[in-house]
Amino acid sequence: MKILFCLLVLIPAAHCQDAREQTITRVLRFADASSQRSLLVDNVQGSILVSVHDGETVEMKAVRRTQAESEAKFQESNEDVLLDVREERNRIEIIVDTPWRNRWNGHNSRGYRYYGYDVKFDFELKVPRALNLYFHTVNDGDIEVRDVSGSFEIKNVNGGVTMTGIAGAGHVSSVNGSLQIGFRENPVEECLFQTVNGSVEVSFQDPLSAELLLKTFNGKAYTDFDVTAAPRTIPTIKEKHGKKTYRGGDAYVVLAGGGGPQLAFDTLNGSIHILRNQ
């Protein structure tokens, strides 16, 4: 019994190393700061936090946390998982490059048991106020953006997205996470706010003039603004094997104010809240 007890203790210990942490800081510059600028952050595991500053640079702080089953696997993770930073004329790209990234399927990780290590990056970025944003993360982190003006494409998979004090237009999506968006200037172009499992809460300035497209399956839609029903759209006609199918769609459209750009709100399991900024 004494020998068995030792085996039970020692076997897990051989596969459990303390996490190691490394902080990477860089000041990134656009070669042409006078043109319209873009920032791309393509993460796999971890969060992305963005706020503005008065400069023209991007100040990056990336905290890398690595856990591995052995010292050899720590070294392997350092060779396999790399932080690729590119400074272009009017674009900065920050990409977490991994063995399971590919151009066709995105990220297809087999997990800790297969690789023997796990790597997570948490990003904190200070950016110019006027900047187009393209952010993506998959697991174990939220995305938060404060006070940025510009177009945006923000994608999370297993986490939420929060954007406050923003101006611009674009798409925000998650799969398992809620969206909380606040505009300091109402968008003048189309927007999409979409998740599968979570609520969608977006606040706008008063007055709001827009076409609101609302779609939820297990939830309800609420708004602080006075709205009127939009004219019914012509049903979609689909033809298969000589038979026509008519479908009017699952979304409901209302008009705020005199109408304007289409703002689409879509969730499967959650409610939609369209609020007036206080």
Short mmCIF file of C-alpha atoms in Angstrom, two decimals:
data_model
loop_
_atom_site.label_atom_id
_atom_site.label_comp_id
_atom_site.label_asym_id
_atom_site.label_seq_id
_atom_site.Cartn_x
_atom_site.Cartn_y
_atom_site.Cartn_z
CA MET A 1 0.00 0.00 0.00
CA LYS A 2 2.89 2.34 0.70
CA ILE A 3 4.42 1.81 -2.77
CA LEU A 4 1.06 2.33 -4.48
CA PHE A 5 0.60 5.62 -2.66
CA CYS A 6 3.97 6.89 -3.94
CA LEU A 7 3.08 6.02 -7.51
CA LEU A 8 -0.19 7.90 -7.30
CA VAL A 9 1.65 10.98 -6.11
CA LEU A 10 4.59 10.86 -8.49
CA ILE A 11 2.79 10.16 -11.76
CA PRO A 12 0.62 13.32 -11.74
CA ALA A 13 3.61 15.38 -10.60
CA ALA A 14 5.56 14.39 -13.72
CA HIS A 15 2.85 15.92 -15.90
CA CYS A 16 2.22 19.12 -14.02
CA GLN A 17 4.71 21.98 -14.32
CA ASP A 18 4.24 25.46 -12.94
CA ALA A 19 3.13 28.02 -15.52
CA ARG A 20 5.86 30.34 -16.76
CA GLU A 21 5.14 33.94 -17.56
CA GLN A 22 6.91 36.30 -19.94
CA THR A 23 6.03 39.95 -20.56
CA ILE A 24 6.76 41.38 -24.01
CA THR A 25 6.57 45.15 -24.55
CA ARG A 26 7.06 46.97 -27.83
CA VAL A 27 6.30 50.35 -29.35
CA LEU A 28 5.01 49.84 -32.89
CA ARG A 29 4.94 52.49 -35.58
CA PHE A 30 3.12 53.08 -38.84
CA ALA A 31 5.50 53.98 -41.64
CA ASP A 32 2.85 56.36 -43.02
CA ALA A 33 0.96 57.87 -40.11
CA SER A 34 -0.88 60.32 -42.37
CA SER A 35 -3.02 57.67 -44.12
CA GLN A 36 -5.93 55.65 -42.79
CA ARG A 37 -4.47 53.13 -40.37
CA SER A 38 -5.43 49.61 -39.32
CA LEU A 39 -4.51 47.29 -36.46
CA LEU A 40 -4.95 43.51 -36.67
CA VAL A 41 -4.61 41.28 -33.61
CA ASP A 42 -5.11 37.56 -34.31
CA ASN A 43 -4.95 35.66 -31.04
CA VAL A 44 -5.75 32.05 -30.15
CA GLN A 45 -6.03 31.87 -26.37
CA GLY A 46 -6.29 34.98 -24.26
CA SER A 47 -7.76 38.45 -24.05
CA ILE A 48 -7.37 41.67 -26.02
CA LEU A 49 -7.73 45.00 -24.17
CA VAL A 50 -7.47 48.27 -26.09
CA SER A 51 -7.55 51.89 -24.95
CA VAL A 52 -6.48 55.14 -26.63
CA HIS A 53 -3.61 57.54 -26.00
CA ASP A 54 -2.50 60.82 -27.54
CA GLY A 55 0.40 59.41 -29.55
CA GLU A 56 0.61 58.01 -33.08
CA THR A 57 2.16 54.68 -32.05
CA VAL A 58 0.74 51.38 -30.84
CA GLU A 59 2.08 50.49 -27.40
CA MET A 60 1.89 46.73 -26.97
CA LYS A 61 2.12 44.72 -23.77
CA ALA A 62 1.74 40.98 -24.29
CA VAL A 63 1.84 38.57 -21.37
CA ARG A 64 2.68 35.05 -22.49
CA ARG A 65 1.74 32.24 -20.08
CA THR A 66 3.03 28.76 -20.85
CA GLN A 67 2.29 25.50 -19.08
CA ALA A 68 3.97 22.27 -20.16
CA GLU A 69 4.30 18.71 -18.95
CA SER A 70 8.11 18.77 -19.01
CA GLU A 71 11.11 21.01 -19.56
CA ALA A 72 11.48 19.60 -23.08
CA LYS A 73 7.89 20.60 -23.84
CA PHE A 74 8.56 24.12 -22.55
CA GLN A 75 11.39 24.41 -25.05
CA GLU A 76 9.22 22.95 -27.79
CA SER A 77 6.47 25.48 -27.09
CA ASN A 78 9.00 28.32 -27.44
CA GLU A 79 9.90 27.03 -30.88
CA ASP A 80 6.35 26.24 -32.02
CA VAL A 81 4.29 29.18 -30.74
CA LEU A 82 5.63 32.52 -31.94
CA LEU A 83 4.48 36.12 -31.77
CA ASP A 84 4.65 37.54 -35.29
CA VAL A 85 4.60 41.37 -35.35
CA ARG A 86 4.59 43.27 -38.62
CA GLU A 87 4.82 47.02 -39.11
CA GLU A 88 3.60 48.06 -42.55
CA ARG A 89 3.01 51.41 -44.23
CA ASN A 90 -0.44 51.98 -42.74
CA ARG A 91 -1.07 48.65 -41.03
CA ILE A 92 0.22 46.83 -37.95
CA GLU A 93 -0.37 43.10 -37.58
CA ILE A 94 0.08 41.12 -34.35
CA ILE A 95 -0.39 37.39 -34.96
CA VAL A 96 0.03 34.45 -32.59
CA ASP A 97 1.48 31.80 -34.89
CA THR A 98 0.90 28.18 -33.81
CA PRO A 99 1.36 24.69 -35.29
CA TRP A 100 -2.42 24.30 -35.50
CA ARG A 101 -3.04 27.46 -37.53
CA ASN A 102 -3.78 26.98 -41.22
CA ARG A 103 -5.17 29.17 -43.97
CA TRP A 104 -8.19 26.96 -44.65
CA ASN A 105 -9.59 25.97 -41.26
CA GLY A 106 -8.31 28.76 -39.02
CA HIS A 107 -7.35 27.17 -35.68
CA ASN A 108 -7.57 23.42 -35.22
CA SER A 109 -5.78 22.62 -31.98
CA ARG A 110 -5.72 19.08 -30.59
CA GLY A 111 -5.17 20.41 -27.09
CA TYR A 112 -2.78 20.03 -24.17
CA ARG A 113 -2.80 16.23 -24.07
CA TYR A 114 -1.63 16.05 -27.68
CA TYR A 115 1.00 18.82 -27.69
CA GLY A 116 2.13 18.52 -24.08
CA TYR A 117 1.95 22.29 -23.56
CA ASP A 118 -0.49 25.17 -23.53
CA VAL A 119 0.26 28.81 -24.41
CA LYS A 120 -1.90 31.85 -23.73
CA PHE A 121 -1.34 35.50 -24.72
CA ASP A 122 -3.11 38.41 -23.00
CA PHE A 123 -2.71 41.68 -24.89
CA GLU A 124 -2.96 45.24 -23.59
CA LEU A 125 -2.67 47.89 -26.29
CA LYS A 126 -2.67 51.67 -26.29
CA VAL A 127 -3.54 53.03 -29.72
CA PRO A 128 -4.28 56.27 -31.58
CA ARG A 129 -7.91 57.31 -31.31
CA ALA A 130 -8.60 57.03 -35.07
CA LEU A 131 -7.88 53.45 -36.09
CA ASN A 132 -9.57 50.59 -37.94
CA LEU A 133 -9.62 47.42 -35.84
CA TYR A 134 -9.55 43.73 -36.80
CA PHE A 135 -9.47 41.50 -33.70
CA HIS A 136 -9.87 37.77 -33.25
CA THR A 137 -9.48 35.40 -30.31
CA VAL A 138 -10.80 31.90 -29.69
CA ASN A 139 -10.55 30.71 -26.08
CA ASP A 140 -10.06 31.88 -22.53
CA GLY A 141 -10.37 35.62 -22.99
CA ASP A 142 -12.63 38.58 -23.64
CA ILE A 143 -12.14 41.48 -26.03
CA GLU A 144 -12.51 45.02 -24.68
CA VAL A 145 -12.18 48.24 -26.69
CA ARG A 146 -12.45 51.79 -25.32
CA ASP A 147 -12.88 55.14 -27.10
CA VAL A 148 -11.63 54.17 -30.58
CA SER A 149 -13.00 55.72 -33.79
CA GLY A 150 -12.97 53.74 -37.02
CA SER A 151 -14.33 50.66 -38.73
CA PHE A 152 -14.13 47.38 -36.84
CA GLU A 153 -14.37 43.63 -37.25
CA ILE A 154 -14.29 41.97 -33.83
CA LYS A 155 -14.62 38.20 -33.46
CA ASN A 156 -14.55 36.06 -30.34
CA VAL A 157 -15.51 32.40 -29.99
CA ASN A 158 -15.61 31.46 -26.30
CA GLY A 159 -15.77 34.86 -24.64
CA GLY A 160 -17.55 38.18 -24.67
CA VAL A 161 -16.95 41.51 -26.37
CA THR A 162 -17.23 44.92 -24.70
CA MET A 163 -16.82 48.19 -26.62
CA THR A 164 -17.40 51.56 -24.93
CA GLY A 165 -17.23 55.15 -26.18
CA ILE A 166 -16.72 54.09 -29.78
CA ALA A 167 -17.46 55.80 -33.09
CA GLY A 168 -17.58 54.02 -36.41
CA ALA A 169 -19.27 50.95 -37.87
CA GLY A 170 -18.60 47.28 -38.44
CA HIS A 171 -19.27 43.72 -37.29
CA VAL A 172 -19.01 42.25 -33.78
CA SER A 173 -19.56 38.54 -33.18
CA SER A 174 -19.12 35.73 -30.67
CA VAL A 175 -20.30 32.15 -30.32
CA ASN A 176 -20.38 31.66 -26.56
CA GLY A 177 -20.37 35.14 -25.12
CA SER A 178 -22.40 38.30 -24.68
CA LEU A 179 -21.90 41.58 -26.52
CA GLN A 180 -22.00 44.96 -24.78
CA ILE A 181 -21.45 47.91 -27.12
CA GLY A 182 -21.74 51.65 -26.45
CA PHE A 183 -21.51 54.35 -29.15
CA ARG A 184 -20.48 57.91 -28.42
CA GLU A 185 -21.38 58.70 -32.08
CA ASN A 186 -24.13 56.79 -33.85
CA PRO A 187 -22.96 54.70 -36.83
CA VAL A 188 -23.69 56.03 -40.32
CA GLU A 189 -23.04 52.69 -42.04
CA GLU A 190 -24.37 49.16 -41.62
CA CYS A 191 -23.50 47.22 -38.47
CA LEU A 192 -23.96 43.63 -37.33
CA PHE A 193 -23.98 42.47 -33.69
CA GLN A 194 -24.22 38.68 -33.54
CA THR A 195 -23.79 35.88 -31.04
CA VAL A 196 -25.17 32.39 -30.51
CA ASN A 197 -25.21 31.91 -26.74
CA GLY A 198 -25.43 35.28 -25.04
CA SER A 199 -27.23 38.58 -24.90
CA VAL A 200 -26.72 41.56 -27.22
CA GLU A 201 -26.78 44.99 -25.56
CA VAL A 202 -26.03 48.08 -27.64
CA SER A 203 -26.49 51.72 -26.61
CA PHE A 204 -26.79 54.70 -28.96
CA GLN A 205 -27.03 58.45 -28.76
CA ASP A 206 -30.47 60.08 -28.87
CA PRO A 207 -31.91 60.69 -31.43
CA LEU A 208 -31.31 57.48 -33.37
CA SER A 209 -32.29 57.16 -37.03
CA ALA A 210 -31.77 53.63 -38.31
CA GLU A 211 -33.37 50.46 -39.61
CA LEU A 212 -33.22 47.90 -36.82
CA LEU A 213 -33.16 44.23 -37.84
CA LEU A 214 -33.95 42.04 -34.82
CA LYS A 215 -33.47 38.28 -34.70
CA THR A 216 -33.60 36.03 -31.63
CA PHE A 217 -34.87 32.49 -31.08
CA ASN A 218 -34.82 31.97 -27.30
CA GLY A 219 -35.14 35.53 -26.07
CA LYS A 220 -36.87 38.89 -26.53
CA ALA A 221 -35.95 42.24 -28.02
CA TYR A 222 -36.25 45.52 -26.08
CA THR A 223 -35.55 49.12 -27.02
CA ASP A 224 -35.62 52.54 -25.34
CA PHE A 225 -36.35 54.26 -28.67
CA ASP A 226 -39.69 54.88 -30.31
CA VAL A 227 -39.95 52.61 -33.35
CA THR A 228 -42.42 51.83 -36.09
CA ALA A 229 -42.81 48.62 -38.05
CA ALA A 230 -41.07 48.65 -41.41
CA PRO A 231 -42.94 47.57 -44.54
CA ARG A 232 -42.86 43.82 -45.01
CA THR A 233 -40.15 42.60 -47.34
CA ILE A 234 -40.88 40.42 -50.35
CA PRO A 235 -40.52 36.73 -49.38
CA THR A 236 -37.46 34.89 -50.59
CA ILE A 237 -38.19 32.42 -53.37
CA LYS A 238 -36.15 29.22 -53.47
CA GLU A 239 -36.54 26.64 -56.19
CA LYS A 240 -35.47 22.99 -55.90
CA HIS A 241 -36.51 20.09 -58.07
CA GLY A 242 -39.04 22.26 -59.85
CA LYS A 243 -40.76 23.30 -56.60
CA LYS A 244 -40.76 26.82 -55.23
CA THR A 245 -40.50 27.62 -51.54
CA TYR A 246 -41.50 31.04 -50.20
CA ARG A 247 -39.93 32.24 -46.98
CA GLY A 248 -40.29 35.70 -45.54
CA GLY A 249 -37.33 35.38 -43.16
CA ASP A 250 -36.92 35.00 -39.41
CA ALA A 251 -36.01 38.60 -38.62
CA TYR A 252 -38.26 41.51 -37.73
CA VAL A 253 -37.47 45.01 -38.97
CA VAL A 254 -38.46 48.26 -37.26
CA LEU A 255 -37.54 51.87 -37.95
CA ALA A 256 -36.10 54.26 -35.38
CA GLY A 257 -36.55 57.91 -36.27
CA GLY A 258 -36.83 58.36 -40.01
CA GLY A 259 -34.80 55.23 -40.73
CA GLY A 260 -31.18 55.08 -41.83
CA PRO A 261 -28.36 52.52 -41.97
CA GLN A 262 -29.32 48.95 -41.16
CA LEU A 263 -28.24 47.87 -37.69
CA ALA A 264 -28.66 44.10 -37.30
CA PHE A 265 -28.93 42.36 -33.91
CA ASP A 266 -28.83 38.55 -33.94
CA THR A 267 -28.71 36.01 -31.12
CA LEU A 268 -29.98 32.45 -30.83
CA ASN A 269 -30.06 32.02 -27.05
CA GLY A 270 -30.33 35.43 -25.47
CA SER A 271 -32.16 38.73 -25.50
CA ILE A 272 -31.56 41.95 -27.42
CA HIS A 273 -31.40 45.32 -25.65
CA ILE A 274 -31.17 48.53 -27.71
CA LEU A 275 -30.61 51.34 -25.21
CA ARG A 276 -30.41 55.11 -25.10
CA ASN A 277 -27.12 56.45 -23.75
CA GLN A 278 -27.58 58.22 -20.46
#
